[in-house]
Short mmCIF file of C-alpha atoms in Angstrom, two decimals:
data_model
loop_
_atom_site.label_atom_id
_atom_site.label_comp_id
_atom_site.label_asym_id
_atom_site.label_seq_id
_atom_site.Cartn_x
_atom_site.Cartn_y
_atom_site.Cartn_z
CA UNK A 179 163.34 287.96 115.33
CA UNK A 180 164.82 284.24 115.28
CA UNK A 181 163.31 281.52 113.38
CA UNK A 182 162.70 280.36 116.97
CA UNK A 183 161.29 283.03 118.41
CA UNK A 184 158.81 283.19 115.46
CA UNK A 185 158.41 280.03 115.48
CA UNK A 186 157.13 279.94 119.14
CA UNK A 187 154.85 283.10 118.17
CA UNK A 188 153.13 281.09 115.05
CA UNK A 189 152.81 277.92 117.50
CA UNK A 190 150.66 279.83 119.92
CA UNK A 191 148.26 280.76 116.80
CA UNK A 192 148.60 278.19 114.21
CA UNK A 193 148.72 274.43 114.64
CA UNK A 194 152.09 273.35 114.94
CA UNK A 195 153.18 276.78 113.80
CA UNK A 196 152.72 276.39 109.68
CA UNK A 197 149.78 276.08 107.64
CA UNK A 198 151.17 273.17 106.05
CA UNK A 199 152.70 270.34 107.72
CA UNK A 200 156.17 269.58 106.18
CA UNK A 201 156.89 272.96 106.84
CA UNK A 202 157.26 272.04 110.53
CA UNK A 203 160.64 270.06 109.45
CA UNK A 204 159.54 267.15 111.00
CA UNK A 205 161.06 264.55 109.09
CA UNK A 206 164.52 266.25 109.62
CA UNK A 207 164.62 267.79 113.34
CA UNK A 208 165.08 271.57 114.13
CA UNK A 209 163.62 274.64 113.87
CA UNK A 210 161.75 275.90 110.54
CA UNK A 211 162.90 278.61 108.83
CA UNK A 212 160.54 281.23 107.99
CA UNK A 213 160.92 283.26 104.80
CA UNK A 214 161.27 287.57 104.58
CA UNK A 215 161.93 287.58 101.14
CA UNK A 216 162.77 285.74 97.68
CA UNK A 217 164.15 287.02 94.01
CA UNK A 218 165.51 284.96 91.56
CA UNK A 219 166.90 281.66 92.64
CA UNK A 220 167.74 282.82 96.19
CA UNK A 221 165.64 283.30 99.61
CA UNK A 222 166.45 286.11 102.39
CA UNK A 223 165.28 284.27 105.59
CA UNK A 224 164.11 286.15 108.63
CA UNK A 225 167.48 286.22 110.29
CA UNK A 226 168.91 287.62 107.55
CA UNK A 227 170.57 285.01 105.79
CA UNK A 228 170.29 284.36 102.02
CA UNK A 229 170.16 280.92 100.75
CA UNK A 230 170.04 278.70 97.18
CA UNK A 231 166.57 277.56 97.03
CA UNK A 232 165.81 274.50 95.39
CA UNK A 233 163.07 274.16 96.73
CA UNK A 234 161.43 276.59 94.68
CA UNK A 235 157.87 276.62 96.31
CA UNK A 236 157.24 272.48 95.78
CA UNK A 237 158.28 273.24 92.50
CA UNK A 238 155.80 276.33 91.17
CA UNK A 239 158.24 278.88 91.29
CA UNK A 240 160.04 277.74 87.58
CA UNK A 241 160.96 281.41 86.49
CA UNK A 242 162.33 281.68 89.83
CA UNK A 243 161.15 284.13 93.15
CA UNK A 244 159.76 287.86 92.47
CA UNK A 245 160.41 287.47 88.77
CA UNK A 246 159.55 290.93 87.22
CA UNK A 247 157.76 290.08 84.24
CA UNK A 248 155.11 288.03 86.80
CA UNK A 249 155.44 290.76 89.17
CA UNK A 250 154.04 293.50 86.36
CA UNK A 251 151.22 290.96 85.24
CA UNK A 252 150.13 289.98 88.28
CA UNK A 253 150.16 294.02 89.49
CA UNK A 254 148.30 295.14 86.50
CA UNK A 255 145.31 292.56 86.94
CA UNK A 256 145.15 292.91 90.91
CA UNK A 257 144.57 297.03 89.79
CA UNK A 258 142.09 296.02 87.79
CA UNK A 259 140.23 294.11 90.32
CA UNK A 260 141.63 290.85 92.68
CA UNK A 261 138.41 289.03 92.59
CA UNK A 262 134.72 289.10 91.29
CA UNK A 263 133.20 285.77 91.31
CA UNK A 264 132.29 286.78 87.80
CA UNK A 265 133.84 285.05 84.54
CA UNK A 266 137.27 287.14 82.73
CA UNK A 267 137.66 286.64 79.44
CA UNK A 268 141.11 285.66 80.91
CA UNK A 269 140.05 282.28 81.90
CA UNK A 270 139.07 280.84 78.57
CA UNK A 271 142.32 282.44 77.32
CA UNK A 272 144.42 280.26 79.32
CA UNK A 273 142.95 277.39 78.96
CA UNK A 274 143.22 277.91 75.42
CA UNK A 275 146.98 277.86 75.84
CA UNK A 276 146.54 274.64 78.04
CA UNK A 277 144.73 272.37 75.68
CA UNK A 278 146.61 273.57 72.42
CA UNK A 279 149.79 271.72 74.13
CA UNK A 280 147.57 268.66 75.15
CA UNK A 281 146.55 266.34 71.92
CA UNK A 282 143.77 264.64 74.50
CA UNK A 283 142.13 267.38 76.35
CA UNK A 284 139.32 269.32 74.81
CA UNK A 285 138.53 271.23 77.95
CA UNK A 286 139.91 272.23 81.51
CA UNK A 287 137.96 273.29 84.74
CA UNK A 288 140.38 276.02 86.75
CA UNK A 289 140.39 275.24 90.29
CA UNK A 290 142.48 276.66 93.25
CA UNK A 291 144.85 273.39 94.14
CA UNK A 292 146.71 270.48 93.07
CA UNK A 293 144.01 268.91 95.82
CA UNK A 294 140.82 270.20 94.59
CA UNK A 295 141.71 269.01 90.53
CA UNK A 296 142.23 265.31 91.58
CA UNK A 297 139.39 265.62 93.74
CA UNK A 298 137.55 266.87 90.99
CA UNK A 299 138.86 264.29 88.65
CA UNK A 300 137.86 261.40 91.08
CA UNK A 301 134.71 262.68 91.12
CA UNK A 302 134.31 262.89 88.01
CA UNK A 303 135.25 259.94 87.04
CA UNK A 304 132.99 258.20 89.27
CA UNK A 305 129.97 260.17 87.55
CA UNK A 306 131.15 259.19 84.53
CA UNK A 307 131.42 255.27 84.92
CA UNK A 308 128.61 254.53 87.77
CA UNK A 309 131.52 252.93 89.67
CA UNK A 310 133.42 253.81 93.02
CA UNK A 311 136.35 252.58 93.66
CA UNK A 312 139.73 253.82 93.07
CA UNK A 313 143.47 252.42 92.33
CA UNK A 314 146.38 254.29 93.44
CA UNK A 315 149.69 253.50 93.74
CA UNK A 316 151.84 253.36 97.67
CA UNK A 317 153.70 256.71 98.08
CA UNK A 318 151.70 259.02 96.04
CA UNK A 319 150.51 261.95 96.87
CA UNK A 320 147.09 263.44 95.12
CA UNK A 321 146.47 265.91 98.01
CA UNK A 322 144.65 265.67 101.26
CA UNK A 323 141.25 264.73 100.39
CA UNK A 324 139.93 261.84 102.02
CA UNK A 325 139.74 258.86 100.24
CA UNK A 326 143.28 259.36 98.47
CA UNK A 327 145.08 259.40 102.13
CA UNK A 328 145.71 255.73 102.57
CA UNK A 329 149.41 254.94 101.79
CA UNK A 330 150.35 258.73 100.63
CA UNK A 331 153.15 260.19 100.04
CA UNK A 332 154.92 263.66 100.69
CA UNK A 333 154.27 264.72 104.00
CA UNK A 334 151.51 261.74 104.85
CA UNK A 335 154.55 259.71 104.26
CA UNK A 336 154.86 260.09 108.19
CA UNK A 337 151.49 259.76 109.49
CA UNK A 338 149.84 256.06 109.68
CA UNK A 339 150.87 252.68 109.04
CA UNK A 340 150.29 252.24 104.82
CA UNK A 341 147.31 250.34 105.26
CA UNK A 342 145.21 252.70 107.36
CA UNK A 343 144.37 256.61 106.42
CA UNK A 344 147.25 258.80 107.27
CA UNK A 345 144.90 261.00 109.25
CA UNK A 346 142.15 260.72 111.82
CA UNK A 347 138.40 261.69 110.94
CA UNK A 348 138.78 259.48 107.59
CA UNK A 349 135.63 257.05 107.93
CA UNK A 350 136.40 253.37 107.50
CA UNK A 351 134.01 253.10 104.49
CA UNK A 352 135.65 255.80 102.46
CA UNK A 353 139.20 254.94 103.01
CA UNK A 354 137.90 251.43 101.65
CA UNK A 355 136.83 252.57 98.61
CA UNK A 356 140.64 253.29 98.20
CA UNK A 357 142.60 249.99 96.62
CA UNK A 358 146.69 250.45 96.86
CA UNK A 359 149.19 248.69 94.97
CA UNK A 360 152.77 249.25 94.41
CA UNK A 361 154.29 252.01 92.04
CA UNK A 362 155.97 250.86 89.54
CA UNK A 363 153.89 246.82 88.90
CA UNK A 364 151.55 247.24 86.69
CA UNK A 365 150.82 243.01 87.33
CA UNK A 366 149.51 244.67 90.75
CA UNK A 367 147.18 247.27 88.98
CA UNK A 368 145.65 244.28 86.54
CA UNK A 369 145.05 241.86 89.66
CA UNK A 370 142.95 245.11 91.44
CA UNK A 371 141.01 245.08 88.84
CA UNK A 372 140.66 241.64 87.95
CA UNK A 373 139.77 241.16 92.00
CA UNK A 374 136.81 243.70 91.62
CA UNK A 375 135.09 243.26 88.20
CA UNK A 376 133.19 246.36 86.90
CA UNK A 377 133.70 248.05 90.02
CA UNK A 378 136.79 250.44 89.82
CA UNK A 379 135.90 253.65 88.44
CA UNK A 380 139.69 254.97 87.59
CA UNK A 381 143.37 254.15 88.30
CA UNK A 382 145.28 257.45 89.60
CA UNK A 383 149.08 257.84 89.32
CA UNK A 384 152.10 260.19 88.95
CA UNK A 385 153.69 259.74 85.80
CA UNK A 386 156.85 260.45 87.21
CA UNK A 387 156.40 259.82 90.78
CA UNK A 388 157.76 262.75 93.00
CA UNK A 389 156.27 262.40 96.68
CA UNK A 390 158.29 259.33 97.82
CA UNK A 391 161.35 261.12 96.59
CA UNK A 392 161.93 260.89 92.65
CA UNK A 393 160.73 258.02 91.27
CA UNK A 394 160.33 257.57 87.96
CA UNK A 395 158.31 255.07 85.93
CA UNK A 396 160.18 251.63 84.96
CA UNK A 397 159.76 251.34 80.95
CA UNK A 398 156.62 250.34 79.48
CA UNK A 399 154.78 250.87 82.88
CA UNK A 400 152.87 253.41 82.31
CA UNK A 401 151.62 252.10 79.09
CA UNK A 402 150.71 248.96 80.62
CA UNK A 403 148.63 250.58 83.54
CA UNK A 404 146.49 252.69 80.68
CA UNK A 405 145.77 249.01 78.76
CA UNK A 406 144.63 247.42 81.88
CA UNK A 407 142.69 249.91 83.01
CA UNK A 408 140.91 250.73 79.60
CA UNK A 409 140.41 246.40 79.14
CA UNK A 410 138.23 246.76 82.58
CA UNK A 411 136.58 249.65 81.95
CA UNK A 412 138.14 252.05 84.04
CA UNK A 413 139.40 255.44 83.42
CA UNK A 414 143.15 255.96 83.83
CA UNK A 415 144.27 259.77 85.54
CA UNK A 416 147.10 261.18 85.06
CA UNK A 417 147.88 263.31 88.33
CA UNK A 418 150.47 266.03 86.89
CA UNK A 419 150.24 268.85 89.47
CA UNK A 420 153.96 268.52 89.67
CA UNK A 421 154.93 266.70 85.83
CA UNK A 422 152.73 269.20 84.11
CA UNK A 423 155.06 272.68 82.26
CA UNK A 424 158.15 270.76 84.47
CA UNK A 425 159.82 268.92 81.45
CA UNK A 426 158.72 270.29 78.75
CA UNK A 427 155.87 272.63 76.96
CA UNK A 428 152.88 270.31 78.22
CA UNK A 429 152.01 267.33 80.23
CA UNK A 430 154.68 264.34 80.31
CA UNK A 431 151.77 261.39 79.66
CA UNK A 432 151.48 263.55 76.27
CA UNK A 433 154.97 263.16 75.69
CA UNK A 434 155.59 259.42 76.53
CA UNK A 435 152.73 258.70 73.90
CA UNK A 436 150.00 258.16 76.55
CA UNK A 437 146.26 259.22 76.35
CA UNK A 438 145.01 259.56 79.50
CA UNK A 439 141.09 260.35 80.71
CA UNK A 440 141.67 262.81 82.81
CA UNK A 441 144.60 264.88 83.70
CA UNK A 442 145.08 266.88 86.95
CA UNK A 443 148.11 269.88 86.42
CA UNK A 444 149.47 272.85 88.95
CA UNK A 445 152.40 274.05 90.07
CA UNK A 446 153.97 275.34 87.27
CA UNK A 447 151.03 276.28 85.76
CA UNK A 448 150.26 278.87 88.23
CA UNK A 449 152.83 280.82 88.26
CA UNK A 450 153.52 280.91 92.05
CA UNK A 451 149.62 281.82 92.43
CA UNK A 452 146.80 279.48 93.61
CA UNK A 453 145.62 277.55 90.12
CA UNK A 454 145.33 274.30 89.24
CA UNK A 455 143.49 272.56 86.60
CA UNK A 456 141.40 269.78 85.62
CA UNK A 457 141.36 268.49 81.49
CA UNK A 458 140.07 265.51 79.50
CA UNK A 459 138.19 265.08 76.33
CA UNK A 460 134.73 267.16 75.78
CA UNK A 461 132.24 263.96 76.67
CA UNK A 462 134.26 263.59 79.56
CA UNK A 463 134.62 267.33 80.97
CA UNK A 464 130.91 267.95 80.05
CA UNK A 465 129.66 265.79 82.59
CA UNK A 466 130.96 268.41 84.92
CA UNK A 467 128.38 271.37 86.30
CA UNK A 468 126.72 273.38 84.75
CA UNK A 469 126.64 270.79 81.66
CA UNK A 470 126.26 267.81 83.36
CA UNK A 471 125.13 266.20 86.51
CA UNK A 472 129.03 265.70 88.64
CA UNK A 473 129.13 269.11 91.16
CA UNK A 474 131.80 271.36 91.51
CA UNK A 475 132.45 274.92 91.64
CA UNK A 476 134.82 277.44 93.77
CA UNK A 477 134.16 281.62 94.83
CA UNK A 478 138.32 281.81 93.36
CA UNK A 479 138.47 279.70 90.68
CA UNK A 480 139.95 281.14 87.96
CA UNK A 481 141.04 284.06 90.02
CA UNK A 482 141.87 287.46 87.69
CA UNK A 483 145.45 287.73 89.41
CA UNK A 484 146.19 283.85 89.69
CA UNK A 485 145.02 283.48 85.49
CA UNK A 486 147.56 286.46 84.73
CA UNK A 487 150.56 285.10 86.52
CA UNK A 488 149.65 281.84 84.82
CA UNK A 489 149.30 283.35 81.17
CA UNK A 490 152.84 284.87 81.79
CA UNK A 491 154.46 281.65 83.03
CA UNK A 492 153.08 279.66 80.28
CA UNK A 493 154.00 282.58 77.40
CA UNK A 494 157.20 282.69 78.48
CA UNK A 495 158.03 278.88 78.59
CA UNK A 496 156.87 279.05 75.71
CA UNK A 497 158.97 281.79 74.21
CA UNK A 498 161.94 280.46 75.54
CA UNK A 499 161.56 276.98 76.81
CA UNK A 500 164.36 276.41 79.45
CA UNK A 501 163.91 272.61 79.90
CA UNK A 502 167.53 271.64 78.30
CA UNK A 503 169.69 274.11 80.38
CA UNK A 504 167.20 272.54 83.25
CA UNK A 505 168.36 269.15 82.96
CA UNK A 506 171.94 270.09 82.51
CA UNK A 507 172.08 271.87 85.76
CA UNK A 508 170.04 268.96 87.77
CA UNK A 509 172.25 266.06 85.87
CA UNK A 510 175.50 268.71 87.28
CA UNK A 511 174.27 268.25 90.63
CA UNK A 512 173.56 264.82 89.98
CA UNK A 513 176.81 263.42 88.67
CA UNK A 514 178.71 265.65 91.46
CA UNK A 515 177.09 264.89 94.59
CA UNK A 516 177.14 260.85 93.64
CA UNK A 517 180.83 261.31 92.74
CA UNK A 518 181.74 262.69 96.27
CA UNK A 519 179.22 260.70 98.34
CA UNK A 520 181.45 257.77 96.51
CA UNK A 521 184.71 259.32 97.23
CA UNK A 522 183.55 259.77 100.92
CA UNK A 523 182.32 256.44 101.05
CA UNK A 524 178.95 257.52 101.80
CA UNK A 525 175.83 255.71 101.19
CA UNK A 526 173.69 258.46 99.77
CA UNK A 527 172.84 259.27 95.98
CA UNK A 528 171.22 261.40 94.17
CA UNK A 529 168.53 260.26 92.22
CA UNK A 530 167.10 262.54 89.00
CA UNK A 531 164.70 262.56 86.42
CA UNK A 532 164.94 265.63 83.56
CA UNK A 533 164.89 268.19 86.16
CA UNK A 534 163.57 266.98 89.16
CA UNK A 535 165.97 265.60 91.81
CA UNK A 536 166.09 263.36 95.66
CA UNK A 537 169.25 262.81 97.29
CA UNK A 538 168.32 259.47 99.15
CA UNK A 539 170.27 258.14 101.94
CA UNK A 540 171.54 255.02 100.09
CA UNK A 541 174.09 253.64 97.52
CA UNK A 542 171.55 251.07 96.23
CA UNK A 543 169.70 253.14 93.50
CA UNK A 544 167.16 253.24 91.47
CA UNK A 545 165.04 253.55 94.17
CA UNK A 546 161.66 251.89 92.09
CA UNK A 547 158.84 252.12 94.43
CA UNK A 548 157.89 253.15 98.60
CA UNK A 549 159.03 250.41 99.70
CA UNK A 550 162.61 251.19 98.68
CA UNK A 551 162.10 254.90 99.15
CA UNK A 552 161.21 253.70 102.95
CA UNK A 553 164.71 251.49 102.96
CA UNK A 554 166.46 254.91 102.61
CA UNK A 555 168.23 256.35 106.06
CA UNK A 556 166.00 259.29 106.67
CA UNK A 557 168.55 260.49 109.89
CA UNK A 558 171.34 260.40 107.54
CA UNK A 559 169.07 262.80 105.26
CA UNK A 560 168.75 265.01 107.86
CA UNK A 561 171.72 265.68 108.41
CA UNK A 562 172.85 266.13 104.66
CA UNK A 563 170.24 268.53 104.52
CA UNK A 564 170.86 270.68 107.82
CA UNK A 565 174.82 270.35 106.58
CA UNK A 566 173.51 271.72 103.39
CA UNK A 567 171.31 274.66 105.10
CA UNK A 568 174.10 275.78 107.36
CA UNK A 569 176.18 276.33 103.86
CA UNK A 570 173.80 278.22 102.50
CA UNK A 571 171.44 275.49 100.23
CA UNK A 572 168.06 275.04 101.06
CA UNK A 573 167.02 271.40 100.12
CA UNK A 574 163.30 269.91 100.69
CA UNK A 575 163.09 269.13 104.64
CA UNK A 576 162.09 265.23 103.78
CA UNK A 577 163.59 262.68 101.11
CA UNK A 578 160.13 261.86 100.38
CA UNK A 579 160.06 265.01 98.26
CA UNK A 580 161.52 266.27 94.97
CA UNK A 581 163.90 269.22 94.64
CA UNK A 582 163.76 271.71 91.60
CA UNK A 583 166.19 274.21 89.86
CA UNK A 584 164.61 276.96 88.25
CA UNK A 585 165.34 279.21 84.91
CA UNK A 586 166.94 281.83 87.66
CA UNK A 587 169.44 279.19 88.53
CA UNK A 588 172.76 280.03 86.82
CA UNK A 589 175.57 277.45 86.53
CA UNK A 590 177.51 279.36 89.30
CA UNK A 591 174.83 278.14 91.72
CA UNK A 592 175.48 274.93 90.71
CA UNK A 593 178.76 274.82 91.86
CA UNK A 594 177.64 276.49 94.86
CA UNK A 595 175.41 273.67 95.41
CA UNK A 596 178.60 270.99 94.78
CA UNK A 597 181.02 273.31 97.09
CA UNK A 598 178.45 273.34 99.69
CA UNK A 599 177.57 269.51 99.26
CA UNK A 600 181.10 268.43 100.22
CA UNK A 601 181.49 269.37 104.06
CA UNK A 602 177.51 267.67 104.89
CA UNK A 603 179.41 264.82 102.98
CA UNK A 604 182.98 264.28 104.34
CA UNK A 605 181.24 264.51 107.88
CA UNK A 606 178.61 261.50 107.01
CA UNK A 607 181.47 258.66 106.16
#
């Protein structure tokens, strides 16, 4: 079948046709792909073509697609059982891996997604201080619960107005408990709190900001946000579902000398399975059911087959940490895309931290917070990135997202990516 023809089937099922709404290519026009196969760094769409993904499942997928040693974990736990709603001595047994790499956390809570940690951590936060409000920053993303949907990023980035929840059936009174400043000022985060004395309960960020594109933090600005919010009493998260395993063995706040309250990490940490996770200190995490009085719990959490896949990701980065040969192929792709867009007179660059990318539609970079991620030409995005699909290249279907290369990408795909890059390119000046 065609990507439209199963497109029109899933439409007449499933809202919009995906289960997740950037899939729908919204942001860019056309018709979504849909997905037979993966293995390695490459996917086999329905029609039968085989493309680069750097996508790379919003970024979980860091040993690449089908990778064999994930395959045979992931098989030999599922035969011994895919769920039981019982604790497996696998659980403790990965978080033991996960707080040996984190100087700050005593203890993690699995969960099942990047949405239900920060949920989890917002909650818990507010059990632990008395308080309720909350600090984020414009343009990210901490999933799709409710109060955290005022001025999100990723694929919110399209819905509502900034000011107002980027989604109906959001009650007024919860989206208020929401305060939003700009990335990258931590003046703004101060002034929140100095507006509402011993009432904000924690300030929530991405370290490295990757749902209005690839934003990373100005110098000293993280630090700064953790000393203002300590001074007033609040806790300061960390929301790492995409930092976390990405740049090196462990969470970047750990690595840029921070000590966050609570950290939220996924993605890479699951291995392409449902897993996230939830860490702080032991005073903090024991406030959390059955220890202490701040609810959660979850039928899957800490699934058998998700735990495995997770063990094996994290063993092998571990082994063999890939993160240098990572940043060498992004900062390839980097330096050659921005040298052509220049030579074609094109306003669009590539913008890249370690090994996370964005090409955004401009020649005025850094791009620092939403508001200049929002300056950006999203039609001139769209087609770069159809130009880029039609040569074979799958790219993230909104500049408001990151792109990823994985430890199946080989330096020939690299300069498949540049070859394919210059067509989409000449045809934009």
């Amino acid at each position: 079948m065609t990507h439209e023809e199963l497109y029109a089937k899933a439409c007449r099922v499933i809202p919009g046709g995906v289960d997740s709404p950037v899939r729908a290519f919204n942001a860019v026009g056309g018709t979504p792909i849909f997905v037979a196969s993966g293995e390695g760094a490459y996917l086999t769409l329905a029609d039968g073509r085989r493309v680069l993904d750097c996508c790379c499942s919003w970024g979980a997928m860091i040993l690449g697609h089908a990778d064999p040693g994930i395959v045979e974990a992931v098989s030999r736990a599922a035969a011994r059982g895919t769920t039981f709603g019982i604790a497996t001595p696998g659980e403790a047994e990965l978080a033991e891996r996960i707080v040996a790499r984190i100087p700050f956390v005593d203890k993690v809570r699995l969960v099942n997604s990047g949405t239900e940690a920060v949920m989890t951590a917002i909650r818990l936060a507010r059990g632990v201080t008395g308080r309720d409000l909350i600090i984020k920053c414009e343009g990210c993303y901490h999933g799709h619960s409710d109060g955290l949907l005022v001025s999100a990023g990723s694929g919110a980035m399209t819905a509502g107005d900034g000011t107002q929840p980027a989604s109906a059936g959001i009650p007024a009174p919860i989206a208020e408990e929401t305060l939003v400043v700009p990335y990258n000022d931590a003046e703004a985060v101060a002034a929140a709190l100095a507006a509402h004395p011993g009432r904000v309960a924690a300030v929530i960020l991405e370290p490295v900001a990757g749902n209005m594109g690839c934003v990373p933090p100005k110098p000293g600005y993280l630090q700064a946000v953790q000393e203002a919010a300590r001074a007033a009493g609040a806790l300061f998260i960390c929301d790492e579902v995409i930092n976390a395993w990405r740049f090196g063995l462990g969470l970047y706040s750990a690595a840029a000398g921070l000590e966050p309250d609570i950290v939220t990490m996924g993605k890479v940490i699951g291995g392409g399975f449902p897993l996230a996770a939830v860490g702080a200190r032991a005073d903090v995490m024991d406030a959390l059911a059955p220890t202490g009085r701040v609810y959660q719990a979850g039928t899957l959490s800490g699934n058998p087959v998700a735990v495995a896949a997770a063990i094996e990701t994290l063993d092998r980065l571990a082994a063999d940490p890939p993160y240098a040969r990572l940043a060498a192929m992004a900062e390839r792709i980097e330096r050659g895309v921005n040298a052509s867009a220049e030579r074609h007179g094109v306003p669009l660059r590539v913008q890249r931290h370690a090994t996370i990318f964005t090409p955004f539609a401009t020649d005025a970079l850094p791009v620092l917070d939403l508001a200049d991620s929002k300056r950006c030409d999203a039609t001139r995005y769209a087609r770069f990135f159809h130009g880029m699909l039609d040569r074979g290249v799958y790219l993230e279907p909104s500049q408001f997202e990151v792109n990823f290369v994985s430890a199946a990408h080989t330096d020939a795909d690299i300069d498949r990516f540049l070859q394919a890059a210059e067509d989409p390119l000449a045809s934009l000046s």
